[in-house]
mmCIF file of C-alpha atoms in Angstrom:
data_model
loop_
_atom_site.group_PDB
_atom_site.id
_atom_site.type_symbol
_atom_site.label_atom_id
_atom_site.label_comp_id
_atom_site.label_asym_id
_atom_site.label_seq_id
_atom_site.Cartn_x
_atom_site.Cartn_y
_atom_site.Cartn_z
ATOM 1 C CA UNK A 15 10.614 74.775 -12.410
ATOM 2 C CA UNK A 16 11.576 71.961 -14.904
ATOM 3 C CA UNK A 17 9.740 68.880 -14.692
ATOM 4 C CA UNK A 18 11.529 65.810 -13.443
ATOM 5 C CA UNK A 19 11.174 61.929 -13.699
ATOM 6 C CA UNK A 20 10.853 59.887 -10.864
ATOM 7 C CA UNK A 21 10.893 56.238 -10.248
ATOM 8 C CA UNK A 22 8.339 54.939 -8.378
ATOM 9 C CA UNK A 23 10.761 52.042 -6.628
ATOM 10 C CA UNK A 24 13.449 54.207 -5.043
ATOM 11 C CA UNK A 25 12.135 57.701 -5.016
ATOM 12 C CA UNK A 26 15.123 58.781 -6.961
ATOM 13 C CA UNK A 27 15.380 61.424 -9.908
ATOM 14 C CA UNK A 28 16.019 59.545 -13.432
ATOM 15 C CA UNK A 29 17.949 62.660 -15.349
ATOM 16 C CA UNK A 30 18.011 62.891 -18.894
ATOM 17 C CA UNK A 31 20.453 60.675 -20.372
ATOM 18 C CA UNK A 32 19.907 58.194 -17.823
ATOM 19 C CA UNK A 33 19.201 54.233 -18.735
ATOM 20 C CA UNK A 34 16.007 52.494 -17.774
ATOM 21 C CA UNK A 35 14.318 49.396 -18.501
ATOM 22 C CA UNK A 36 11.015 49.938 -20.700
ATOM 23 C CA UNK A 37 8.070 47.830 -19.825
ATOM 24 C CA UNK A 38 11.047 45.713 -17.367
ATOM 25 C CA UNK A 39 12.467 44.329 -19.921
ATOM 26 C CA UNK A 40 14.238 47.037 -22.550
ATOM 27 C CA UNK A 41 17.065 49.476 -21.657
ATOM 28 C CA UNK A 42 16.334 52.626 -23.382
ATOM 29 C CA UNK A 43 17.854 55.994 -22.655
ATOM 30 C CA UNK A 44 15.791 58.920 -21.164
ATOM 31 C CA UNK A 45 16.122 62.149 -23.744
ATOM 32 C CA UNK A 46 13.474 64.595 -22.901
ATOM 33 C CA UNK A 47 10.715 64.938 -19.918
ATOM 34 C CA UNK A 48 7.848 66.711 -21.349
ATOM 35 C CA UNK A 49 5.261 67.514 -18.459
ATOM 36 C CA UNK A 50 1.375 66.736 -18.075
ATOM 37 C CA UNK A 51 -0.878 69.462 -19.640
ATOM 38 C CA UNK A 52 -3.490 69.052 -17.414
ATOM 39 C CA UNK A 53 -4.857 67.165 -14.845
ATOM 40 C CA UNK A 54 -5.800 64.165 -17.371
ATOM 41 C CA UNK A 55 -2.539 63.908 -18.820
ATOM 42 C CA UNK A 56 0.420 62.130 -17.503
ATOM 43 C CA UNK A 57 3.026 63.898 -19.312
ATOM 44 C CA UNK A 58 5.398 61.826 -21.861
ATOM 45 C CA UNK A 59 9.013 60.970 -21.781
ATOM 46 C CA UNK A 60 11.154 60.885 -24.429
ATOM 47 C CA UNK A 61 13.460 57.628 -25.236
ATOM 48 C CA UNK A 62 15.950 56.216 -27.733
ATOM 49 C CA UNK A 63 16.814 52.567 -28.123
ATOM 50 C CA UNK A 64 19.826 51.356 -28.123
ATOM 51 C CA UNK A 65 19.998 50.478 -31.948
ATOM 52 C CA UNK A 66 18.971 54.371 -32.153
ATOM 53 C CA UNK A 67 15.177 54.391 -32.950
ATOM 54 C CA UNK A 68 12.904 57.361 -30.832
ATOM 55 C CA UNK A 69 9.536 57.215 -29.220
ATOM 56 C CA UNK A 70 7.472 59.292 -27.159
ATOM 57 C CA UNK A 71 6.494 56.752 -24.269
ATOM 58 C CA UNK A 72 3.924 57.221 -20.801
ATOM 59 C CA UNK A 73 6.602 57.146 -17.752
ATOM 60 C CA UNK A 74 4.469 54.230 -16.007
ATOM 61 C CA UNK A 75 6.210 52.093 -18.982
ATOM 62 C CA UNK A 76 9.448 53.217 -17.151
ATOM 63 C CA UNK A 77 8.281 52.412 -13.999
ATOM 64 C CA UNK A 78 8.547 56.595 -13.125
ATOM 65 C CA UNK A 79 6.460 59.611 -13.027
ATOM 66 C CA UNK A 80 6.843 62.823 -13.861
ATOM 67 C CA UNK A 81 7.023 65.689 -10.763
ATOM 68 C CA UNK A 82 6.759 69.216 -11.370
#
């Protein structure tokens, strides 16, 4: 099964190309979901910025988690 990110407010799935706010504040748009290794890890989301730069952020900075 493909991981998916979830926000913490509504419950909903965020799908990949979706906009959020990072850290409240900054929309970004979601690009990949890359799930937790192991129990320790929280898995990492990949976003772009609107004036096109890339990071590899925790999904608590999205307000989200990621569900297997």
């Amino acid at each position: 099964m493909q991981a998916r990110l979830v926000s913490y407010n509504s419950g909903d799935s965020i799908p990949v190309g979706s906009t959020v706010e990072l850290d409240g504040n900054y929309p970004v748009t979601v690009t990949a979901v890359h799930p937790a290794h192991d129990d320790e890890d929280t898995g990492m989301v990949a976003i772009r910025y609107e004036w096109g730069a890339v990071e590899n952020v925790d999904p608590v900075r999205l307000g989200a988690y990621i569900a297997a």
